[in-house]
XYZ file of C-alpha atoms in Angstrom:
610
model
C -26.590 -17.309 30.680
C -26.712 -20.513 32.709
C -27.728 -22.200 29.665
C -25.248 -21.043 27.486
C -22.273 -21.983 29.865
C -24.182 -25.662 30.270
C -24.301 -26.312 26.389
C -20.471 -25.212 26.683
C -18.957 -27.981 28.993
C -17.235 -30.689 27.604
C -18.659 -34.272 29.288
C -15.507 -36.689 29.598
C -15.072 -40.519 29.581
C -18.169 -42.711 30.126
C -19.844 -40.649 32.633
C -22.919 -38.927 31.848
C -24.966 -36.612 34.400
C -28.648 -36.256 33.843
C -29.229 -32.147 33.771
C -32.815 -31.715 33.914
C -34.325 -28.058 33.665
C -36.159 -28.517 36.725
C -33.126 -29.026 39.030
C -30.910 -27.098 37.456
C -33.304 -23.738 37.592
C -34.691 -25.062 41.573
C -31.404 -25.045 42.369
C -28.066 -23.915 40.281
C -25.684 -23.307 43.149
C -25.508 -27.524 43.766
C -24.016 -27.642 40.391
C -19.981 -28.154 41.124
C -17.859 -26.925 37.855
C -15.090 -28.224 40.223
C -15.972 -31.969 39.262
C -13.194 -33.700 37.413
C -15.926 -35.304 35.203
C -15.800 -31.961 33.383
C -13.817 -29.896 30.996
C -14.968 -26.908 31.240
C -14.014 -23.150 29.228
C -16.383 -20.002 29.771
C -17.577 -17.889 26.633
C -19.078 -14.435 26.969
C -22.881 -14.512 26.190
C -25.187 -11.669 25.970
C -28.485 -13.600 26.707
C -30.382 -12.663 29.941
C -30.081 -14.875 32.669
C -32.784 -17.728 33.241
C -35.630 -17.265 35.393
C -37.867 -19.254 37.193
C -37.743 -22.772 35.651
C -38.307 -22.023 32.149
C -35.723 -23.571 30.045
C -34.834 -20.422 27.722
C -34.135 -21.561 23.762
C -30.602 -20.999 22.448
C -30.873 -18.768 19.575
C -27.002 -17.844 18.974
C -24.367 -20.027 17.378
C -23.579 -22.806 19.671
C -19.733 -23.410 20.516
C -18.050 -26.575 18.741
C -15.292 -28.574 20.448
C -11.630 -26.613 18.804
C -10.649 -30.837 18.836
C -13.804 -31.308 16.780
C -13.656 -28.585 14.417
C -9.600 -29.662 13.717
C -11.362 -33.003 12.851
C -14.042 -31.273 10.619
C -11.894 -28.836 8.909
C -10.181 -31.504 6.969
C -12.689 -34.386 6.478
C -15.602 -31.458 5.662
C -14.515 -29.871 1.790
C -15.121 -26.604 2.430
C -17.070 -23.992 -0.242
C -17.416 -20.678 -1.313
C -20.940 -19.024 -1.310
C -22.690 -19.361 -5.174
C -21.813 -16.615 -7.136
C -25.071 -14.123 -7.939
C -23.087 -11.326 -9.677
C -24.615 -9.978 -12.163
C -23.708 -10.402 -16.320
C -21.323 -8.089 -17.734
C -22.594 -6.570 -20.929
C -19.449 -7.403 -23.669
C -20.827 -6.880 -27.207
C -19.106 -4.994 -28.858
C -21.165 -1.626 -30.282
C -21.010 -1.299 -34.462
C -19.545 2.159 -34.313
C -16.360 0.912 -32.345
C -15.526 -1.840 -35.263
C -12.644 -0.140 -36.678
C -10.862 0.827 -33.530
C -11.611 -2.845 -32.654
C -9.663 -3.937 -36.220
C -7.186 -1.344 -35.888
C -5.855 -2.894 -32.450
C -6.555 -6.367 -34.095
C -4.016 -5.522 -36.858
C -1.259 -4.254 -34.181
C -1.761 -7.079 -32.002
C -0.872 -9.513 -34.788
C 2.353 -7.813 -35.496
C 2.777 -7.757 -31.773
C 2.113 -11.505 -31.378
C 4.576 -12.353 -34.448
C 7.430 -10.421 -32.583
C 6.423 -12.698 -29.739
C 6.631 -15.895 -31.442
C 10.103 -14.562 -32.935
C 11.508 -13.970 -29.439
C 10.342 -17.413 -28.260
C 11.386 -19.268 -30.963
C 15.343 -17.578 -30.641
C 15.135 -18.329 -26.547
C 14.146 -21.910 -26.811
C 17.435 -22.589 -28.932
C 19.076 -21.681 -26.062
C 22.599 -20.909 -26.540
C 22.553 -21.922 -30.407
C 23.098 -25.279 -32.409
C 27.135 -25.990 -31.602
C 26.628 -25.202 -27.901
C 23.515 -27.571 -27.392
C 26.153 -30.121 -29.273
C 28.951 -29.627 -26.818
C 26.708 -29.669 -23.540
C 25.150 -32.626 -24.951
C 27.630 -35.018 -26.751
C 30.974 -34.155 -24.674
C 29.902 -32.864 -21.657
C 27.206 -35.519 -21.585
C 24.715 -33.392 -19.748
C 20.359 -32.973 -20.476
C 19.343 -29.865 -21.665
C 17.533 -27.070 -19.655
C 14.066 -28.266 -20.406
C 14.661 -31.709 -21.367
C 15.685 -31.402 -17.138
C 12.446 -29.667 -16.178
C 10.184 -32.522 -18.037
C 12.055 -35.485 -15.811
C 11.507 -33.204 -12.609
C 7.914 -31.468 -12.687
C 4.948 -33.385 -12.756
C 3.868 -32.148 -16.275
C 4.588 -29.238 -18.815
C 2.057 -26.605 -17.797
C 4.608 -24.686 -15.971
C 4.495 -20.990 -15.555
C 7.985 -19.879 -16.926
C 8.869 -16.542 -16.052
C 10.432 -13.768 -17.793
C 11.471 -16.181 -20.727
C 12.363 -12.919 -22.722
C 14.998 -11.597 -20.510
C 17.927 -10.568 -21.598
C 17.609 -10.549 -25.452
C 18.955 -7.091 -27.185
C 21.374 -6.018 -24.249
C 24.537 -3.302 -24.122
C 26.411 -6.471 -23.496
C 24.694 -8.570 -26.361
C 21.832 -11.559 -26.268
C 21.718 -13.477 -23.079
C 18.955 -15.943 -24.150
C 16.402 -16.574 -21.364
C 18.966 -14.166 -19.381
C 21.110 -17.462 -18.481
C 18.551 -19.654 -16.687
C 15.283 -20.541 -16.672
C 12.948 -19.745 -13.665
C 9.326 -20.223 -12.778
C 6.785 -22.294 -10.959
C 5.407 -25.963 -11.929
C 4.122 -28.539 -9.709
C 6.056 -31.387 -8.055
C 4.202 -34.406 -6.830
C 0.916 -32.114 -6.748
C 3.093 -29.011 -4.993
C 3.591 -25.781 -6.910
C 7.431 -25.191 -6.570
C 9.380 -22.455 -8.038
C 12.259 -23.723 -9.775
C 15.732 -21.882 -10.791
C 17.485 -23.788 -13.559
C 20.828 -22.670 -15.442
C 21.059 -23.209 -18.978
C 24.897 -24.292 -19.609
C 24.506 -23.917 -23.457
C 24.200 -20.025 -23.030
C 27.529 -18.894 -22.616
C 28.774 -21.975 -20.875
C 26.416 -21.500 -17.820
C 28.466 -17.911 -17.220
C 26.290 -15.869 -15.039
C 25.619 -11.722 -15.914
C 24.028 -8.923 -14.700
C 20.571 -9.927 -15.993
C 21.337 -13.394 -14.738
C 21.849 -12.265 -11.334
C 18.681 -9.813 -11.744
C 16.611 -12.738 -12.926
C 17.435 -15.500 -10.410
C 16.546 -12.989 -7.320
C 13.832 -11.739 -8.336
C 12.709 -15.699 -8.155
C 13.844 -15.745 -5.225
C 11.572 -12.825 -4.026
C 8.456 -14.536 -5.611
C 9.194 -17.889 -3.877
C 8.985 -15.390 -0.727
C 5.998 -13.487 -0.827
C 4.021 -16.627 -1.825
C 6.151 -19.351 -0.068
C 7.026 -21.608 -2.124
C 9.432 -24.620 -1.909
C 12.355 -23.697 -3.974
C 14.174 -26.563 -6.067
C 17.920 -24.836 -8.004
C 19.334 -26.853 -10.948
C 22.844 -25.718 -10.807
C 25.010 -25.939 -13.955
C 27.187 -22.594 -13.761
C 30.748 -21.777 -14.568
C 30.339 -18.387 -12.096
C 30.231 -14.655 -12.903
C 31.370 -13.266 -16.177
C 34.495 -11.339 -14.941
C 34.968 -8.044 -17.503
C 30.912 -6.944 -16.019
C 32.308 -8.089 -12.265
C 31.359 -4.520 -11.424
C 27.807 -5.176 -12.270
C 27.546 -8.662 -10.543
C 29.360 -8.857 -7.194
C 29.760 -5.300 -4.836
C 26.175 -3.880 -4.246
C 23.544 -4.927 -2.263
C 21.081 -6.746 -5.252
C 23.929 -8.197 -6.672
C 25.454 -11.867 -6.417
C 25.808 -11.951 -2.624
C 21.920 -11.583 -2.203
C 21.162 -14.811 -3.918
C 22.735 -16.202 -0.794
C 21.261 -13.958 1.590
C 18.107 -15.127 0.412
C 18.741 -18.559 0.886
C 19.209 -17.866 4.537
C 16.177 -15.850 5.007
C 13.948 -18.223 3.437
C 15.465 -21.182 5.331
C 14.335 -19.052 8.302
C 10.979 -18.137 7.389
C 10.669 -22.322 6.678
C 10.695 -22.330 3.017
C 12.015 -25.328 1.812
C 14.884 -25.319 -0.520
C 16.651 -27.749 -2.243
C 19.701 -27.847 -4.534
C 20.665 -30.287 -7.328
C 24.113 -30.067 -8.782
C 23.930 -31.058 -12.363
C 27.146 -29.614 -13.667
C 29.386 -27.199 -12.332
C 29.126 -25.195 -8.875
C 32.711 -23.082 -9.329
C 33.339 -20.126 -7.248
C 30.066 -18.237 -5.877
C 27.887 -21.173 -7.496
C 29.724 -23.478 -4.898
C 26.933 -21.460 -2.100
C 23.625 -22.687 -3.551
C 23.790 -26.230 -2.607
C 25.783 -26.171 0.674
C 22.878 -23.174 1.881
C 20.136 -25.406 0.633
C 18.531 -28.044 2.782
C 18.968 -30.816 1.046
C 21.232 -31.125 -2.207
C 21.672 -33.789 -4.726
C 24.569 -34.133 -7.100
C 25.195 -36.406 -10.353
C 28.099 -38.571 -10.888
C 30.866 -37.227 -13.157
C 29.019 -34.279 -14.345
C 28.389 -32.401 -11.132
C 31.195 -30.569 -9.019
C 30.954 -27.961 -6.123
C 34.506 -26.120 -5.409
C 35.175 -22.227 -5.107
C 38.503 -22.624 -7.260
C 38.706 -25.297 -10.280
C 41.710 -27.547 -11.493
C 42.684 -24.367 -13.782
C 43.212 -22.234 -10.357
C 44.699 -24.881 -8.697
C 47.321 -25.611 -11.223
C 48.078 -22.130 -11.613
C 48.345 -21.251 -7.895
C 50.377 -24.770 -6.792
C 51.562 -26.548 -10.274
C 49.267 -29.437 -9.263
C 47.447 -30.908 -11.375
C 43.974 -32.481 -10.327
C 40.537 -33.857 -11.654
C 37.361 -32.278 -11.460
C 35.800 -35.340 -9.581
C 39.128 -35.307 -6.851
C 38.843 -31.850 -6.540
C 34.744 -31.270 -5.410
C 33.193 -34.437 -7.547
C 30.089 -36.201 -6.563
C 32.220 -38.919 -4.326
C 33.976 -36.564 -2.603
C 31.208 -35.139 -1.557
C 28.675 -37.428 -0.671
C 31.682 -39.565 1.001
C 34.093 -37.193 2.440
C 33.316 -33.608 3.250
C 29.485 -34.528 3.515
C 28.139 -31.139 1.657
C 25.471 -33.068 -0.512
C 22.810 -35.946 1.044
C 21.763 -37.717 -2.090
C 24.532 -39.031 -4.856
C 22.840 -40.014 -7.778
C 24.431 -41.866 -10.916
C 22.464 -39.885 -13.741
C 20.653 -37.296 -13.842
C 17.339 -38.999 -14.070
C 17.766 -40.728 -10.589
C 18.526 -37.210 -9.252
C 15.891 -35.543 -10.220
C 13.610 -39.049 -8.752
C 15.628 -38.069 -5.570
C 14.401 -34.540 -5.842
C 10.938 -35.494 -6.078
C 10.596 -37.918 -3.370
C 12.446 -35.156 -0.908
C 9.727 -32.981 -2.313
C 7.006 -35.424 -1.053
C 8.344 -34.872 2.424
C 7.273 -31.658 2.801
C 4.752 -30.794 5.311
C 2.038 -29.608 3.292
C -1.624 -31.234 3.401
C -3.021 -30.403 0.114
C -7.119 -30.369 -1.020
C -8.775 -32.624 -2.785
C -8.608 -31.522 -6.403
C -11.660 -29.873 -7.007
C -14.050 -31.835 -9.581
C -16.437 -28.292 -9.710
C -17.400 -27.320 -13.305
C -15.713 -23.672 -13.732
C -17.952 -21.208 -15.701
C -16.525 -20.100 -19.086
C -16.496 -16.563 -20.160
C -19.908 -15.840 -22.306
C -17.856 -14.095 -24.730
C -14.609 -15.680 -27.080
C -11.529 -14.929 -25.263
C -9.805 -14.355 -28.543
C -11.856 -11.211 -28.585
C -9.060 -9.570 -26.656
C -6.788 -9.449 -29.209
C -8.839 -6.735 -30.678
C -9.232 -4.684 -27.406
C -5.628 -4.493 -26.780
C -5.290 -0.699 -27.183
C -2.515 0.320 -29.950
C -2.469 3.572 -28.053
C -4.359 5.340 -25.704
C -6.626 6.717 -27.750
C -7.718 3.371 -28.992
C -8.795 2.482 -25.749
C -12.524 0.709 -25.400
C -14.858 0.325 -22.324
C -12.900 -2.030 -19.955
C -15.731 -4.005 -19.146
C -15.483 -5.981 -22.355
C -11.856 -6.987 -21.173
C -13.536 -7.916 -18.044
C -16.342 -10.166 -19.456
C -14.054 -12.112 -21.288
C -11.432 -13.009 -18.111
C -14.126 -13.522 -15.187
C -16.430 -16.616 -14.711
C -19.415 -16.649 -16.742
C -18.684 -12.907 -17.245
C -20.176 -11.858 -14.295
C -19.054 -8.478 -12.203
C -20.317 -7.130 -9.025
C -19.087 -3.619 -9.863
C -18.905 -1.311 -6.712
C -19.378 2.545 -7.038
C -20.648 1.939 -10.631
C -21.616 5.870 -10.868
C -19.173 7.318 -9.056
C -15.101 8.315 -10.291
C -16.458 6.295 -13.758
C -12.749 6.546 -15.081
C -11.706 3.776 -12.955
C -13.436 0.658 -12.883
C -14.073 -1.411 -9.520
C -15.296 -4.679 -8.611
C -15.810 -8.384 -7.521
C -15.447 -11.299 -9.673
C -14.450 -14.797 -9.796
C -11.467 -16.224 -11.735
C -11.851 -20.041 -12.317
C -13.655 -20.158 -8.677
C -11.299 -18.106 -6.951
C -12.875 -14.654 -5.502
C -10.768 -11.522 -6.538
C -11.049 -7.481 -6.710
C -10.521 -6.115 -10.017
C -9.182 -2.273 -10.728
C -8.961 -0.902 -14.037
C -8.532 1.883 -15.621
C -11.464 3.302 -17.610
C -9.976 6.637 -18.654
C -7.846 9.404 -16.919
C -7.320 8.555 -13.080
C -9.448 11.261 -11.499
C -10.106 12.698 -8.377
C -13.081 11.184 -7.710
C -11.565 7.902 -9.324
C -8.573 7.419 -6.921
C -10.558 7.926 -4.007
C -13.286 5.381 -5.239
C -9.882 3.077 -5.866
C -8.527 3.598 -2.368
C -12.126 2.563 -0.881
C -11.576 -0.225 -2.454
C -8.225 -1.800 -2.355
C -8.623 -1.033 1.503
C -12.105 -3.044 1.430
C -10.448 -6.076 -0.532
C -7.992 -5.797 2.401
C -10.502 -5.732 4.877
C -11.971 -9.258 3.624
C -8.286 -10.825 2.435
C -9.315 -10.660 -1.207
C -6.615 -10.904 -3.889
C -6.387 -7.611 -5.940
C -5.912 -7.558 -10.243
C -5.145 -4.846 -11.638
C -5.549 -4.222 -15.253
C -3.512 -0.868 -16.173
C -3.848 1.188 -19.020
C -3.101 4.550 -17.834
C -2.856 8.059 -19.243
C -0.139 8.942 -21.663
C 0.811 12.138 -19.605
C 0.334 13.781 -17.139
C -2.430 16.804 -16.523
C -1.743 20.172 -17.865
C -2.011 23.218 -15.685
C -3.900 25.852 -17.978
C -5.530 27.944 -15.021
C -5.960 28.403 -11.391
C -9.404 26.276 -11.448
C -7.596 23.810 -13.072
C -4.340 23.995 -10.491
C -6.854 23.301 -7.774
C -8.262 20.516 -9.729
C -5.056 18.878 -9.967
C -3.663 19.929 -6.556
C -6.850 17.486 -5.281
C -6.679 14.951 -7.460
C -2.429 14.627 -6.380
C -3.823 13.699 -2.929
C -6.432 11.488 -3.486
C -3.593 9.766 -5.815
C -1.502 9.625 -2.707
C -4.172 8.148 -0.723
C -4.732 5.340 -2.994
C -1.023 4.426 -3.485
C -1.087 4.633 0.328
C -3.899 2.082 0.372
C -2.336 -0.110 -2.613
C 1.194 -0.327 -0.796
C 0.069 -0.921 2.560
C -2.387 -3.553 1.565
C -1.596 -7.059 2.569
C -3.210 -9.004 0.393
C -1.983 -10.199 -2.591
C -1.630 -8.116 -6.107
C -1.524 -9.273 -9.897
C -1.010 -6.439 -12.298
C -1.514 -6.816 -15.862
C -0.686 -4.104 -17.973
C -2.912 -4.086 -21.117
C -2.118 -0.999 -22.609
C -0.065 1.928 -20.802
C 2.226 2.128 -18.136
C 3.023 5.746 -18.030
C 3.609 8.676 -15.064
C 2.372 8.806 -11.735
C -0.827 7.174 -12.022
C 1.181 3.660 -12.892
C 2.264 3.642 -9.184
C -1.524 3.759 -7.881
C -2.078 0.870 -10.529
C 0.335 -1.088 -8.728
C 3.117 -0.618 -11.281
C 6.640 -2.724 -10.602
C 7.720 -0.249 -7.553
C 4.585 -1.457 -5.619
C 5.699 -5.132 -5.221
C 2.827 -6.994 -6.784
C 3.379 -10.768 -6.259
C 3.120 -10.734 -10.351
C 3.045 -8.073 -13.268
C 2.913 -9.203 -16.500
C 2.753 -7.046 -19.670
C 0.685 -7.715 -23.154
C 3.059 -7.357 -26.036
C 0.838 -4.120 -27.318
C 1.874 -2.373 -23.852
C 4.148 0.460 -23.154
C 6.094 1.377 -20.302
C 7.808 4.809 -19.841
C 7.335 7.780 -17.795
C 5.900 9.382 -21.316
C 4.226 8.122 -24.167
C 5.430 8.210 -27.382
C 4.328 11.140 -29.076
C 3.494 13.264 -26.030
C 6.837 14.798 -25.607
C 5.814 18.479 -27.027
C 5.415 20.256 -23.459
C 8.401 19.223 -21.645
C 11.018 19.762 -24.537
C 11.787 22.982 -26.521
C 12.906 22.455 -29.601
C 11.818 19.867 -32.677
C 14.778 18.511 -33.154
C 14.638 17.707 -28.976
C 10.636 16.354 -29.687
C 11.810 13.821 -32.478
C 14.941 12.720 -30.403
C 12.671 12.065 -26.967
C 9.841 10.900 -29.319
C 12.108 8.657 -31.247
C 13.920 7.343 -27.828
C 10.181 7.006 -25.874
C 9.228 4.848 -28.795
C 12.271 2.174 -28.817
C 12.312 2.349 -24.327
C 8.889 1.934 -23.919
C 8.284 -1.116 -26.219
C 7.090 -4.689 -24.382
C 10.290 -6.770 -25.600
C 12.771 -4.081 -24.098
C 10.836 -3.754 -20.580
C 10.868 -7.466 -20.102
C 14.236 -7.864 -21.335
C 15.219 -6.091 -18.235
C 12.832 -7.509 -15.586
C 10.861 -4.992 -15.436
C 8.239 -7.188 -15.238
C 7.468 -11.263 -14.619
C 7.076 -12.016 -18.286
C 4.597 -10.731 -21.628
C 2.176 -12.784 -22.159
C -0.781 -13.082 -24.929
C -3.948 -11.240 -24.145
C -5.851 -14.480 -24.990
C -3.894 -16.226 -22.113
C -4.605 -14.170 -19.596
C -7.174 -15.618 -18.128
C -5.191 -19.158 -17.814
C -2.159 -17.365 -16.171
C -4.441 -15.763 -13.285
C -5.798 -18.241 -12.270
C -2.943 -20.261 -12.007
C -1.437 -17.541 -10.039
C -4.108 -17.056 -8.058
C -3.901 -20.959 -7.139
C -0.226 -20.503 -6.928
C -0.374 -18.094 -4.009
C -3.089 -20.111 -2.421
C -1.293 -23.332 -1.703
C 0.634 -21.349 1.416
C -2.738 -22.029 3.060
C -1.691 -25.981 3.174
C 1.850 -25.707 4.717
C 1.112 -27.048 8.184
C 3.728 -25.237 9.926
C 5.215 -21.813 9.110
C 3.775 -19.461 11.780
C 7.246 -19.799 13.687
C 10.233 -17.851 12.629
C 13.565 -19.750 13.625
C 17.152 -19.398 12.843
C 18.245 -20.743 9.282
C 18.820 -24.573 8.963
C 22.425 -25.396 8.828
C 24.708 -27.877 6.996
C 27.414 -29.286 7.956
C-alpha cells in the first residue's frame, strides 16, 4: 500500500527528495505527508502492504496528474479500438431475383414521385412570387440565403416535403426551410422562412415544422441560427396556430428553455418580424437585422393607420435604425444581407466549442453496391428479404457483430460501425416475437449500458396477431409483455435513437421499433414505406361488411403512403434508400459535436435582452 500512496504524491517546485526503498521500508513513520513540498490525494488500493524491505512491483494502473490528463486529452487524438467484426454475407440468393425486381420496379415509381415533390418545393412559392420577393421587395431567396451563411451545400434539410397536399391546400416546404449545416466547422440547425410562399404567412404545418426544429436543436444541442422573413399567422386557421400548448406560443417557450440549458441562439431579421414574429429576435442572444428590408414591430403601418389615422414607414416604425440606434433590440445592423449573414458567422465563431481535428482516417466502404437497396426496399410485407443484406450495404466494410444470432431470429441485433462511428442496430427480420422482444430489450438496455447510439431499421408486421385458440391466447398474452418490456427499455434509454423505416410502420410493434411517439433524435422514412395502424389490404377482421373492407382498404392505402406521412411531420424527412448510409452518419456526427461544447453542465436562468 505504501507504495501505491508514494507513486501517488505530487512533488512541487524544484525540490526533489531522494526516497530510497531501504529507508522508506527501515523506517516509514519519519516520512511527514504534512511537508508543504507535497501535494498529496489518497486512492484506495487493494495491494498488500510492504514487508520487510522488499520494494513490491506496481502491477495496477498507475494514477496520472487530473492537470496532466486535461493537457493530454486535447494534444493526444484519441481512437477507437480496430474493428474485428466479422463480414456480413449480402449476395443475394438466385431464387429471391424476382422479389428483388419486383421491389426494384416499385422503388422507381417511388423515387419518380420523389423527384416530382422536390422539384415543386424548390420553386418555392411559384414564378410571380420569387419575382416580387426578388425585384420589388429586393430580398435573396430562401436558399440563395443558406449558400452565403453555411459553410457549404451538404446540409441536411429536413422535412422538405411538408406540407404539400393539405385540407388547407400546398404549403411548399410547409413555409420555411429547416435543418442542420455547418457554420465555420459547427453543425448548426438553422430555421429559415421562405417569403415567396404565401408572403412568409405562417400555418399550422408551419408552426408544426419550426418546433419540431426546435426540439432537435434540443436533444442534440445545437446552436440555433432563425432567418426571419414572416408576415405572422394566417388568421381564418388562428384556431389551429395560437391557443394550445404546441402551437405558436411554444416557439417562444423554447427559445427560453434553450437559452437556459446554454444553447446558443441567434436571430437575423431579413424581412419582416410583424406581430408574434416580432419574439424570435428580441428572445435570441444575439440578432442581426438588414437595412430597409428588415423590421421587428407587433403591429405594422396598416394597424397603426387604422387604429390612430397616422400614417408611418416601415423603417420609423421598427426599421433596422431604429433598432440598432434607439430601442437597442438588435446588436449587429448590417447594410445587405450578405454582410449580415458575415456578421452571423463570425458571432458563430464565438462560441465555446473546441472542435477535433478532422479526421484524415480512410472509412471502409460497404463490400456490396449501395444501389442494391433499391431492390430490397419491400413493396409490401410479403416482399420482405433477409435484413442482413440491408445491413451489409450501410455498415463499414459490411461487417456485423450480431448478438443472440440464434435466439428470437425475427429480430435482428447487433454492433457495427457507420463511417467510424460505433452504433447498435435493431431490425426487424419478421414478426416481433416473444422471444424477439426480449432479445431486443437485452439489447437496447446493453447499448445503454456502454452509451452506444441505437438505429433502428423498421419494417414491421402488417397486423396484428390473431387469437384462434387458447394456446395461441397464451402465446400472445406473453409475447404483449415482453413487447412492453422492450418499449420500456427503448423509451427509457438515454442514448441516442435513429429510426429508419424501410418498409412498414404498422400496430403496436412500431412503438418497440422506436416509431415517432418514442422521441428518436431522427426518423426518416424510404418513399416505399407505409405508416398506419393497418396495412393496406389487411382490413378483413376488424370490419364487417365489403363495402366497409374496400372503404378502410381504399382509405389505409391513400393515409399510409410516404408523401402524406411526411407532409404532416410525422417524420424528419423521406429519403432515398441509396442515401441512407450518407444521412447516418452525418447524424450520427451531428449528435456527436455536443461532446465539444466546453461548458453546458450548468443549468442557469435564460439570457436576457434588453
Amino acid at each position: 500500500m505504501y507504495c501505491c500512496m508514494l507513486r501517488s504524491f505530487h512533488i512541487k517546485g524544484n525540490n526533489l527528495i531522494q526516497l530510497t526503498r531501504a529507508s522508506f521500508s527501515q523506517n516509514p513513520q519519519s516520512w511527514d505527508t504534512s511537508s508543504k513540498i507535497f501535494s498529496c490525494t489518497t486512492y484506495h488500493c487493494t495491494h498488500s502492504p510492504v514487508s520487510g524491505s522488499v520494494w513490491q512491483p506496481l502491477t495496477h494502473r498507475t494514477h496520472q496528474p487530473a492537470a496532466s490528463s486535461r493537457c493530454m486529452s486535447s494534444t493526444v487524438r484519441r481512437r477507437r479500438p480496430p474493428s474485428a467484426f466479422p463480414v456480413i454475407d449480402g449476395e443475394f440468393h438466385p431464387v429471391h431475383r424476382h422479389v428483388y425486381e419486383a421491389n426494384l420496379r416499385n422503388s422507381l415509381i417511388c423515387q419518380q414521385k420523389y423527384l416530382e415533390n422536390k422539384e415543386k418545393v424548390m420553386k418555392g412559392g411559384g414564378e410571380n412570387a420569387i419575382a416580387r420577393h426578388t425585384l420589388r421587395n429586393r430580398k435573396v431567396l430562401v436558399r440563395d440565403r443558406l449558400r452565403m451563411l453555411l459553410d457549404d451545400e451538404d446540409y441536411l434539410e429536413l422535412s422538405s416535403f411538408a406540407g404539400l397536399g393539405l385540407p388547407y391546400g400546398d404549403i411548399p416546404s410547409a413555409g420555411c426551410l429547416t435543418g442542420i449545416g455547418k457554420i465555420n466547422g459547427l453543425w448548426c440547425m438553422f430555421i429559415a422562412n421562405d417569403a415567396t410562399v404565401k408572403g412568409g404567412t405562417a400555418y399550422p404545418i408551419t408552426v408544426k415544422k419550426q418546433l419540431r426544429a426546435q426540439v432537435v436543436a434540443m436533444q442534440n444541442r445545437l446552436p440555433s441560427v432563425y432567418l426571419v422573413d414572416s408576415g405572422g399567422a394566417f388568421l381564418p386557421l388562428q384556431s389551429e396556430i395560437f391557443p394550445d400548448s404546441n402551437h405558436g406560443g411554444r416557439t417562444f417557450f423554447n427559445e427560453a428553455v434553450m437559452s437556459a440549458m446554454k444553447i446558443p441562439q441567434v436571430a437575423v431579421v431579413c424581412g419582416s418580424c410583424t406581430a408574434g414574429g416580432a419574439y424570435v429576435p428580441t428572445m435570441s442572444e444575439e440578432a442581426v437585422i438588414v437595412h430597409r428590408i428588415g423590421t421587428i414591430f407587433l403591429g405594422g403601418p396598416p394597424l397603426v393607420k387604422a387604429a390612430t389615422g397616422e400614417e408611418v414607414s416601415p423603417e420609423d416604425l421598427g426599421g433596422a435604425r431604429l433598432h440598432s440606434e434607439v430601442s437597442g433590440c438588435v446588436d449587429h445592423f448590417a447594410a445587405a444581407e450578405n454582410e449580415a449573414y458575415e456578421f452571423t458567422r463570425n458571432i458563430i465563431s464565438t462560441l465555446n466549442y473546441e472542435l477535433p481535428e478532422e479526421d484524415s482516417a480512410q472509412v471502409e466502404e460497404p463490400l456490396y453496391n449501395v444501389d442494391d437497396l433499391m431492390g430490397l426496399a419491400p413493396r409490401c410485407y410479403n416482399h420482405s428479404m433477409d435484413v442482413r443484406l440491408v445491413v451489409s450495404r450501410l455498415t463499414d466494410g459490411s461487417r456485423f457483430q450480431e448478438f443472440k444470432a440464434r435466439y428470437g431470429t425475427p429480430l435482428l441485433t447487433g454492433f457495427a460501425r457507420i463511417e467510424g462511428h460505433q452504433v447498435g442496430i435493431v431490425a426487424n427480420n419478421g414478426e416481433l416475437t416473444y422471444e424477439a422482444s426480449l432479445k431486443g430489450s437485452h439489447f437496447v438496455q446493453l447499448c445503454d449500458q456502454r452509451d452506444i447510439p441505437l438505429i433502428f431499421l423498421q419494417n414491421t408486421a402488417p397486423e396484428p396477431a390473431h387469437t384462434f385458440s387458447q394456446t395461441k391466447a397464451e402465446s400472445n398474452t406473453n409475447r404483449l409483455k415482453a413487447q412492453g418490456s422492450m418499449m420500456s427499455a427503448v423509451a427509457c434509454a438515454s442514448v441516442p435513437k435513429i429510426t429508419v423505416v424501410i418498409g412498414g410502420c404498422h400496430g403496436g410493434d412500431s412503438y418497440a421499433m422506436c416509431g415517432r411517439a418514442f422521441d428518436p433524435n431522427f426518423l426518416f422514412l424510404w418513399p416505399n414505406a407505409r405508416v398506419s395502424i393497418l396495412a393496406p389490404g389487411h382490413s378483413d377482421a376488424f370490419v364487417q361488411t365489403e363495402e366497409e373492407i374496400t372503404q378502410i382498404n381504399e382509405m389505409l392505402e391513400e393515409e399510409s403512403s410516404a408523401f402524406f406521412s411526411t407532409a404532416r411531420l410525422w417524420d424528419d424527412g423521406v429519403i432515398l434508400p441509396q442515401d441512407t448510409r450518407k444521412v447516418l452518419s452525418k447524424c450520427l456526427k451531428i449528435i456527436k459535436q455536443q461532446e465539444y461544447q466546453l461548458s453546458r453542465e450548468k443549468m442557469r436562468t435564460p439570457f436576457l435582452r434588453l
